[in-house]
């Protein structure tokens, strides 16, 4: 039975996709072909935190829910010393932490943390790009976060909530030896990629002299030109499966939908207001100070605008 001996558990919108690809290049590292299997979240069924189950049945069908299927993700690993996967939502789900502890208790855990305000705004832009965020104001989106939680919109829309890192990380520090957890800051990873990768390779006990191709940025959210890619692709694509789906929507209605979507896409995304940043810093302050003590890293720059 082959199971991972390390996991990238978060945070979302903090460079974990790039890290996954860099690690995938290392000859002594085996990464699952599916970047985010979500197994430790979904092993017991669809968790409420991911959103309304009825609306997310297709999502669940693409996730790994059985240990046997999860093991198959790593069955091609042979001589690799480090075997891993990268499900960035693990950080936010306490059940995931407990499942990891029960199934792979000695696993090493890698976390990349981004300034919580930058992470939240990037998450907002990402959801617009995916065509699932109807709002164009970040302020309005975070003001609706409490009501969205009550309506069970799901974790992907919890832009502000997912920046309370201490709240979530303390579960992992309570369950795992601190030497099993390695924390990195996104700005270090972005600005000194080679140095951070060397640290990660050391943490994983693989050759730290290996140098991956650090050329391509992965999973980037763009401030401009954000499109409803999923829906417009469904309506316009010539893919046979999508053509079948298009047949379910009359052409006249489909054209009206495309027109509405194109109009929405033309609406600019409002930049975050300075006063919003100031207010969020105050909201995050206590969590940041607690986090700083927990991970022993200077986060004072997170407390300034």
mmCIF file of C-alpha atoms in Angstrom:
data_model
loop_
_atom_site.group_PDB
_atom_site.id
_atom_site.type_symbol
_atom_site.label_atom_id
_atom_site.label_comp_id
_atom_site.label_asym_id
_atom_site.label_seq_id
_atom_site.Cartn_x
_atom_site.Cartn_y
_atom_site.Cartn_z
ATOM 1 C CA UNK A 1 0.000 0.000 0.000
ATOM 2 C CA UNK A 2 1.444 3.358 -1.061
ATOM 3 C CA UNK A 3 0.248 6.532 0.605
ATOM 4 C CA UNK A 4 1.763 10.016 0.587
ATOM 5 C CA UNK A 5 4.390 10.917 3.153
ATOM 6 C CA UNK A 6 3.844 14.639 2.706
ATOM 7 C CA UNK A 7 0.977 16.991 1.873
ATOM 8 C CA UNK A 8 0.665 20.598 0.799
ATOM 9 C CA UNK A 9 -2.344 21.621 2.897
ATOM 10 C CA UNK A 10 -2.724 25.311 2.061
ATOM 11 C CA UNK A 11 -3.336 28.084 1.822
ATOM 12 C CA UNK A 12 -5.602 28.747 -1.123
ATOM 13 C CA UNK A 13 -4.356 31.414 -3.569
ATOM 14 C CA UNK A 14 -0.882 31.297 -2.038
ATOM 15 C CA UNK A 15 1.197 29.696 -4.758
ATOM 16 C CA UNK A 16 0.420 26.050 -4.041
ATOM 17 C CA UNK A 17 -0.275 25.299 -7.708
ATOM 18 C CA UNK A 18 3.171 26.551 -8.700
ATOM 19 C CA UNK A 19 4.735 24.641 -5.813
ATOM 20 C CA UNK A 20 2.961 21.478 -6.930
ATOM 21 C CA UNK A 21 4.424 21.802 -10.427
ATOM 22 C CA UNK A 22 7.940 22.566 -9.174
ATOM 23 C CA UNK A 23 7.889 19.530 -6.896
ATOM 24 C CA UNK A 24 6.537 17.409 -9.725
ATOM 25 C CA UNK A 25 9.740 18.104 -11.660
ATOM 26 C CA UNK A 26 12.016 16.751 -8.918
ATOM 27 C CA UNK A 27 13.226 13.211 -9.737
ATOM 28 C CA UNK A 28 12.986 12.158 -6.084
ATOM 29 C CA UNK A 29 9.457 13.491 -5.619
ATOM 30 C CA UNK A 30 6.229 11.867 -6.776
ATOM 31 C CA UNK A 31 3.157 14.095 -6.926
ATOM 32 C CA UNK A 32 -0.309 12.714 -7.648
ATOM 33 C CA UNK A 33 -1.472 13.473 -11.184
ATOM 34 C CA UNK A 34 -4.611 14.962 -9.680
ATOM 35 C CA UNK A 35 -3.389 18.014 -7.801
ATOM 36 C CA UNK A 36 -6.306 18.308 -5.369
ATOM 37 C CA UNK A 37 -7.938 14.951 -4.652
ATOM 38 C CA UNK A 38 -9.629 16.343 -1.506
ATOM 39 C CA UNK A 39 -9.602 12.837 -0.026
ATOM 40 C CA UNK A 40 -9.092 13.833 3.603
ATOM 41 C CA UNK A 41 -12.042 16.223 3.311
ATOM 42 C CA UNK A 42 -14.397 13.974 1.340
ATOM 43 C CA UNK A 43 -13.588 10.488 2.667
ATOM 44 C CA UNK A 44 -16.781 10.382 4.723
ATOM 45 C CA UNK A 45 -19.016 12.062 2.158
ATOM 46 C CA UNK A 46 -19.636 15.639 1.132
ATOM 47 C CA UNK A 47 -18.815 18.027 4.008
ATOM 48 C CA UNK A 48 -21.162 20.928 4.619
ATOM 49 C CA UNK A 49 -18.323 23.456 4.513
ATOM 50 C CA UNK A 50 -17.881 22.925 0.763
ATOM 51 C CA UNK A 51 -21.389 24.187 0.074
ATOM 52 C CA UNK A 52 -24.810 22.921 -0.829
ATOM 53 C CA UNK A 53 -24.523 19.226 -1.687
ATOM 54 C CA UNK A 54 -27.193 19.316 -4.368
ATOM 55 C CA UNK A 55 -25.342 22.070 -6.216
ATOM 56 C CA UNK A 56 -22.010 20.287 -5.845
ATOM 57 C CA UNK A 57 -22.814 16.683 -6.746
ATOM 58 C CA UNK A 58 -20.592 16.924 -9.829
ATOM 59 C CA UNK A 59 -17.752 18.227 -7.676
ATOM 60 C CA UNK A 60 -18.079 15.272 -5.321
ATOM 61 C CA UNK A 61 -18.051 12.845 -8.242
ATOM 62 C CA UNK A 62 -14.611 14.141 -9.219
ATOM 63 C CA UNK A 63 -13.183 13.899 -5.694
ATOM 64 C CA UNK A 64 -11.590 10.872 -4.069
ATOM 65 C CA UNK A 65 -13.813 9.372 -1.371
ATOM 66 C CA UNK A 66 -12.332 5.904 -0.786
ATOM 67 C CA UNK A 67 -8.924 4.909 0.539
ATOM 68 C CA UNK A 68 -8.548 2.302 -2.193
ATOM 69 C CA UNK A 69 -9.029 4.908 -4.910
ATOM 70 C CA UNK A 70 -6.760 7.335 -3.077
ATOM 71 C CA UNK A 71 -3.980 4.734 -2.969
ATOM 72 C CA UNK A 72 -4.217 4.371 -6.747
ATOM 73 C CA UNK A 73 -3.102 7.977 -7.106
ATOM 74 C CA UNK A 74 0.320 6.907 -5.869
ATOM 75 C CA UNK A 75 0.640 3.390 -7.258
ATOM 76 C CA UNK A 76 3.082 4.522 -9.948
ATOM 77 C CA UNK A 77 5.521 5.809 -7.351
ATOM 78 C CA UNK A 78 8.597 3.578 -7.395
ATOM 79 C CA UNK A 79 11.948 4.944 -6.263
ATOM 80 C CA UNK A 80 10.777 8.404 -5.207
ATOM 81 C CA UNK A 81 11.609 9.275 -1.599
ATOM 82 C CA UNK A 82 8.917 11.928 -1.196
ATOM 83 C CA UNK A 83 5.345 11.139 -2.226
ATOM 84 C CA UNK A 84 2.722 13.838 -1.988
ATOM 85 C CA UNK A 85 -0.346 15.725 -3.120
ATOM 86 C CA UNK A 86 -1.592 19.291 -2.792
ATOM 87 C CA UNK A 87 -5.136 19.969 -1.589
ATOM 88 C CA UNK A 88 -5.033 23.576 -0.428
ATOM 89 C CA UNK A 89 -8.423 23.372 1.302
ATOM 90 C CA UNK A 90 -7.189 20.860 3.891
ATOM 91 C CA UNK A 91 -6.034 23.786 6.017
ATOM 92 C CA UNK A 92 -9.589 24.994 6.596
ATOM 93 C CA UNK A 93 -11.275 21.735 7.522
ATOM 94 C CA UNK A 94 -10.612 20.343 11.031
ATOM 95 C CA UNK A 95 -11.960 16.955 9.948
ATOM 96 C CA UNK A 96 -9.234 16.842 7.305
ATOM 97 C CA UNK A 97 -6.568 17.361 9.968
ATOM 98 C CA UNK A 98 -7.978 14.514 12.045
ATOM 99 C CA UNK A 99 -8.271 12.234 9.016
ATOM 100 C CA UNK A 100 -4.664 12.906 8.057
ATOM 101 C CA UNK A 101 -3.562 12.139 11.609
ATOM 102 C CA UNK A 102 -5.499 8.864 11.628
ATOM 103 C CA UNK A 103 -4.367 7.616 8.214
ATOM 104 C CA UNK A 104 -0.859 9.032 7.692
ATOM 105 C CA UNK A 105 0.191 10.221 11.169
ATOM 106 C CA UNK A 106 3.849 10.707 10.248
ATOM 107 C CA UNK A 107 3.212 12.795 7.149
ATOM 108 C CA UNK A 108 5.087 16.044 6.681
ATOM 109 C CA UNK A 109 2.856 19.062 6.103
ATOM 110 C CA UNK A 110 3.748 22.086 3.992
ATOM 111 C CA UNK A 111 1.853 25.372 4.307
ATOM 112 C CA UNK A 112 2.317 28.563 2.292
ATOM 113 C CA UNK A 113 0.677 31.623 3.841
ATOM 114 C CA UNK A 114 -0.121 34.819 1.964
ATOM 115 C CA UNK A 115 -1.002 38.217 3.418
ATOM 116 C CA UNK A 116 -4.643 37.542 4.358
ATOM 117 C CA UNK A 117 -5.989 40.648 2.626
ATOM 118 C CA UNK A 118 -4.103 39.970 -0.610
ATOM 119 C CA UNK A 119 -5.212 36.350 -0.447
ATOM 120 C CA UNK A 120 -8.854 37.342 0.028
ATOM 121 C CA UNK A 121 -8.839 39.736 -2.918
ATOM 122 C CA UNK A 122 -7.059 37.209 -5.142
ATOM 123 C CA UNK A 123 -9.683 34.622 -4.165
ATOM 124 C CA UNK A 124 -12.415 37.104 -5.115
ATOM 125 C CA UNK A 125 -10.835 37.718 -8.541
ATOM 126 C CA UNK A 126 -10.379 34.000 -9.055
ATOM 127 C CA UNK A 127 -14.080 33.351 -8.451
ATOM 128 C CA UNK A 128 -14.995 36.095 -10.906
ATOM 129 C CA UNK A 129 -12.691 34.484 -13.433
ATOM 130 C CA UNK A 130 -14.392 31.141 -12.908
ATOM 131 C CA UNK A 131 -17.754 32.756 -13.489
ATOM 132 C CA UNK A 132 -19.153 31.894 -10.068
ATOM 133 C CA UNK A 133 -18.974 35.299 -8.338
ATOM 134 C CA UNK A 134 -21.852 37.563 -9.434
ATOM 135 C CA UNK A 135 -20.574 40.670 -7.645
ATOM 136 C CA UNK A 136 -17.960 43.127 -8.911
ATOM 137 C CA UNK A 137 -17.260 44.843 -5.592
ATOM 138 C CA UNK A 138 -14.941 43.148 -3.119
ATOM 139 C CA UNK A 139 -16.479 45.186 -0.317
ATOM 140 C CA UNK A 140 -19.961 43.958 -1.165
ATOM 141 C CA UNK A 141 -18.731 40.376 -1.420
ATOM 142 C CA UNK A 142 -17.151 40.337 2.035
ATOM 143 C CA UNK A 143 -20.144 42.146 3.525
ATOM 144 C CA UNK A 144 -22.308 39.301 2.237
ATOM 145 C CA UNK A 145 -20.014 36.614 3.613
ATOM 146 C CA UNK A 146 -22.025 36.023 6.829
ATOM 147 C CA UNK A 147 -25.293 35.623 4.905
ATOM 148 C CA UNK A 148 -23.577 33.426 2.331
ATOM 149 C CA UNK A 149 -22.386 31.153 5.124
ATOM 150 C CA UNK A 150 -25.942 30.852 6.420
ATOM 151 C CA UNK A 151 -27.108 30.041 2.902
ATOM 152 C CA UNK A 152 -24.292 27.479 2.613
ATOM 153 C CA UNK A 153 -22.586 28.959 -0.426
ATOM 154 C CA UNK A 154 -19.424 27.055 0.382
ATOM 155 C CA UNK A 155 -15.791 27.523 1.357
ATOM 156 C CA UNK A 156 -14.701 28.937 -1.993
ATOM 157 C CA UNK A 157 -16.641 32.152 -1.268
ATOM 158 C CA UNK A 158 -15.284 32.689 2.257
ATOM 159 C CA UNK A 159 -12.753 35.269 1.122
ATOM 160 C CA UNK A 160 -12.222 36.958 4.473
ATOM 161 C CA UNK A 161 -12.723 33.895 6.669
ATOM 162 C CA UNK A 162 -9.914 31.919 5.062
ATOM 163 C CA UNK A 163 -7.383 34.548 6.146
ATOM 164 C CA UNK A 164 -7.714 33.677 9.841
ATOM 165 C CA UNK A 165 -4.771 31.303 9.604
ATOM 166 C CA UNK A 166 -4.115 30.894 13.318
ATOM 167 C CA UNK A 167 -7.685 29.740 13.836
ATOM 168 C CA UNK A 168 -7.126 26.857 11.426
ATOM 169 C CA UNK A 169 -3.434 26.092 11.880
ATOM 170 C CA UNK A 170 -3.711 25.563 15.624
ATOM 171 C CA UNK A 171 -5.711 22.387 14.945
ATOM 172 C CA UNK A 172 -2.751 20.965 13.033
ATOM 173 C CA UNK A 173 -0.232 22.068 15.659
ATOM 174 C CA UNK A 174 -2.352 20.390 18.328
ATOM 175 C CA UNK A 175 -2.443 17.120 16.390
ATOM 176 C CA UNK A 176 1.036 16.926 14.866
ATOM 177 C CA UNK A 177 4.563 17.365 16.122
ATOM 178 C CA UNK A 178 5.745 20.842 15.165
ATOM 179 C CA UNK A 179 8.708 19.308 13.332
ATOM 180 C CA UNK A 180 6.242 17.754 10.879
ATOM 181 C CA UNK A 181 4.914 21.160 9.839
ATOM 182 C CA UNK A 182 6.843 23.601 7.672
ATOM 183 C CA UNK A 183 5.462 27.097 7.137
ATOM 184 C CA UNK A 184 6.500 29.445 4.338
ATOM 185 C CA UNK A 185 5.384 32.939 3.414
ATOM 186 C CA UNK A 186 4.050 33.565 -0.063
ATOM 187 C CA UNK A 187 6.142 36.700 -0.541
ATOM 188 C CA UNK A 188 9.314 34.706 0.156
ATOM 189 C CA UNK A 189 8.208 31.977 -2.227
ATOM 190 C CA UNK A 190 7.413 34.545 -4.918
ATOM 191 C CA UNK A 191 10.548 36.678 -4.524
ATOM 192 C CA UNK A 192 13.087 33.996 -3.583
ATOM 193 C CA UNK A 193 11.672 30.893 -5.213
ATOM 194 C CA UNK A 194 14.951 28.983 -5.483
ATOM 195 C CA UNK A 195 15.804 29.553 -1.822
ATOM 196 C CA UNK A 196 12.382 28.444 -0.611
ATOM 197 C CA UNK A 197 12.427 25.373 -2.849
ATOM 198 C CA UNK A 198 15.804 24.421 -1.427
ATOM 199 C CA UNK A 199 14.302 24.611 2.084
ATOM 200 C CA UNK A 200 11.368 22.487 1.009
ATOM 201 C CA UNK A 201 13.640 19.898 -0.598
ATOM 202 C CA UNK A 202 15.627 19.743 2.642
ATOM 203 C CA UNK A 203 12.430 19.330 4.630
ATOM 204 C CA UNK A 204 11.441 16.429 2.379
ATOM 205 C CA UNK A 205 14.923 14.859 2.559
ATOM 206 C CA UNK A 206 15.472 14.979 -1.191
ATOM 207 C CA UNK A 207 18.347 16.393 -3.213
ATOM 208 C CA UNK A 208 18.298 20.146 -2.575
ATOM 209 C CA UNK A 209 20.640 20.939 -5.461
ATOM 210 C CA UNK A 210 17.922 20.169 -8.006
ATOM 211 C CA UNK A 211 16.737 23.247 -9.875
ATOM 212 C CA UNK A 212 13.301 23.100 -11.557
ATOM 213 C CA UNK A 213 12.273 25.309 -14.431
ATOM 214 C CA UNK A 214 11.041 28.408 -12.601
ATOM 215 C CA UNK A 215 9.561 30.073 -15.630
ATOM 216 C CA UNK A 216 5.817 29.647 -15.721
ATOM 217 C CA UNK A 217 3.288 31.047 -13.283
ATOM 218 C CA UNK A 218 0.386 28.734 -12.621
ATOM 219 C CA UNK A 219 -3.254 29.473 -11.773
ATOM 220 C CA UNK A 220 -2.872 33.251 -11.927
ATOM 221 C CA UNK A 221 -5.881 35.499 -11.231
ATOM 222 C CA UNK A 222 -5.951 38.528 -13.509
ATOM 223 C CA UNK A 223 -7.514 41.837 -12.565
ATOM 224 C CA UNK A 224 -8.508 42.596 -16.144
ATOM 225 C CA UNK A 225 -10.346 40.625 -18.779
ATOM 226 C CA UNK A 226 -12.011 38.249 -16.333
ATOM 227 C CA UNK A 227 -14.554 36.061 -18.086
ATOM 228 C CA UNK A 228 -17.309 33.640 -17.278
ATOM 229 C CA UNK A 229 -15.164 30.949 -18.856
ATOM 230 C CA UNK A 230 -17.170 27.940 -17.716
ATOM 231 C CA UNK A 231 -20.571 29.105 -18.912
ATOM 232 C CA UNK A 232 -19.430 30.863 -22.059
ATOM 233 C CA UNK A 233 -17.394 27.791 -22.907
ATOM 234 C CA UNK A 234 -20.478 25.642 -22.435
ATOM 235 C CA UNK A 235 -22.516 27.878 -24.690
ATOM 236 C CA UNK A 236 -19.929 28.486 -27.408
ATOM 237 C CA UNK A 237 -17.643 25.443 -27.465
ATOM 238 C CA UNK A 238 -17.625 22.880 -30.290
ATOM 239 C CA UNK A 239 -16.657 20.072 -27.940
ATOM 240 C CA UNK A 240 -19.104 17.161 -28.676
ATOM 241 C CA UNK A 241 -20.209 16.823 -25.064
ATOM 242 C CA UNK A 242 -20.796 20.532 -24.787
ATOM 243 C CA UNK A 243 -22.608 20.548 -28.118
ATOM 244 C CA UNK A 244 -24.987 18.000 -26.639
ATOM 245 C CA UNK A 245 -25.516 20.260 -23.625
ATOM 246 C CA UNK A 246 -26.072 23.229 -25.925
ATOM 247 C CA UNK A 247 -28.892 21.347 -27.612
ATOM 248 C CA UNK A 248 -30.736 21.420 -24.302
ATOM 249 C CA UNK A 249 -30.852 25.230 -24.446
ATOM 250 C CA UNK A 250 -32.783 26.780 -27.361
ATOM 251 C CA UNK A 251 -30.610 28.965 -29.592
ATOM 252 C CA UNK A 252 -32.650 32.117 -28.933
ATOM 253 C CA UNK A 253 -32.303 31.725 -25.164
ATOM 254 C CA UNK A 254 -28.649 30.756 -25.525
ATOM 255 C CA UNK A 255 -27.890 33.913 -27.497
ATOM 256 C CA UNK A 256 -29.618 36.046 -24.872
ATOM 257 C CA UNK A 257 -27.589 34.345 -22.148
ATOM 258 C CA UNK A 258 -24.359 34.998 -24.039
ATOM 259 C CA UNK A 259 -25.357 38.644 -24.468
ATOM 260 C CA UNK A 260 -26.022 39.045 -20.744
ATOM 261 C CA UNK A 261 -22.777 37.295 -19.831
ATOM 262 C CA UNK A 262 -20.748 39.430 -22.237
ATOM 263 C CA UNK A 263 -22.319 42.545 -20.735
ATOM 264 C CA UNK A 264 -21.416 41.423 -17.221
ATOM 265 C CA UNK A 265 -17.891 40.563 -18.357
ATOM 266 C CA UNK A 266 -17.470 44.090 -19.679
ATOM 267 C CA UNK A 267 -18.144 45.541 -16.233
ATOM 268 C CA UNK A 268 -14.870 46.472 -14.517
ATOM 269 C CA UNK A 269 -13.897 44.919 -11.218
ATOM 270 C CA UNK A 270 -13.760 47.643 -8.599
ATOM 271 C CA UNK A 271 -10.350 47.890 -6.892
ATOM 272 C CA UNK A 272 -10.217 47.346 -3.159
ATOM 273 C CA UNK A 273 -10.663 50.570 -1.201
ATOM 274 C CA UNK A 274 -7.877 51.775 1.107
ATOM 275 C CA UNK A 275 -10.331 51.998 3.998
ATOM 276 C CA UNK A 276 -11.261 48.363 3.396
ATOM 277 C CA UNK A 277 -7.631 47.343 3.858
ATOM 278 C CA UNK A 278 -7.414 49.351 7.074
ATOM 279 C CA UNK A 279 -10.581 47.761 8.448
ATOM 280 C CA UNK A 280 -9.471 44.244 7.510
ATOM 281 C CA UNK A 281 -6.099 44.725 9.180
ATOM 282 C CA UNK A 282 -7.919 45.482 12.416
ATOM 283 C CA UNK A 283 -10.143 42.437 11.940
ATOM 284 C CA UNK A 284 -7.136 40.188 11.334
ATOM 285 C CA UNK A 285 -4.800 41.772 13.904
ATOM 286 C CA UNK A 286 -5.385 39.401 16.818
ATOM 287 C CA UNK A 287 -5.182 36.338 14.595
ATOM 288 C CA UNK A 288 -1.960 37.604 12.986
ATOM 289 C CA UNK A 289 -0.320 38.228 16.357
ATOM 290 C CA UNK A 290 -1.310 34.763 17.583
ATOM 291 C CA UNK A 291 -0.099 33.240 14.326
ATOM 292 C CA UNK A 292 3.226 35.030 14.648
ATOM 293 C CA UNK A 293 3.767 33.422 18.044
ATOM 294 C CA UNK A 294 2.693 30.022 16.766
ATOM 295 C CA UNK A 295 4.889 29.808 13.672
ATOM 296 C CA UNK A 296 7.791 31.950 14.942
ATOM 297 C CA UNK A 297 7.906 34.190 11.873
ATOM 298 C CA UNK A 298 7.825 37.986 11.777
ATOM 299 C CA UNK A 299 4.465 39.079 10.379
ATOM 300 C CA UNK A 300 4.628 42.750 11.361
ATOM 301 C CA UNK A 301 4.439 43.761 7.684
ATOM 302 C CA UNK A 302 0.981 42.201 7.554
ATOM 303 C CA UNK A 303 -0.236 44.813 10.027
ATOM 304 C CA UNK A 304 0.468 47.814 7.815
ATOM 305 C CA UNK A 305 -1.408 49.102 4.777
#
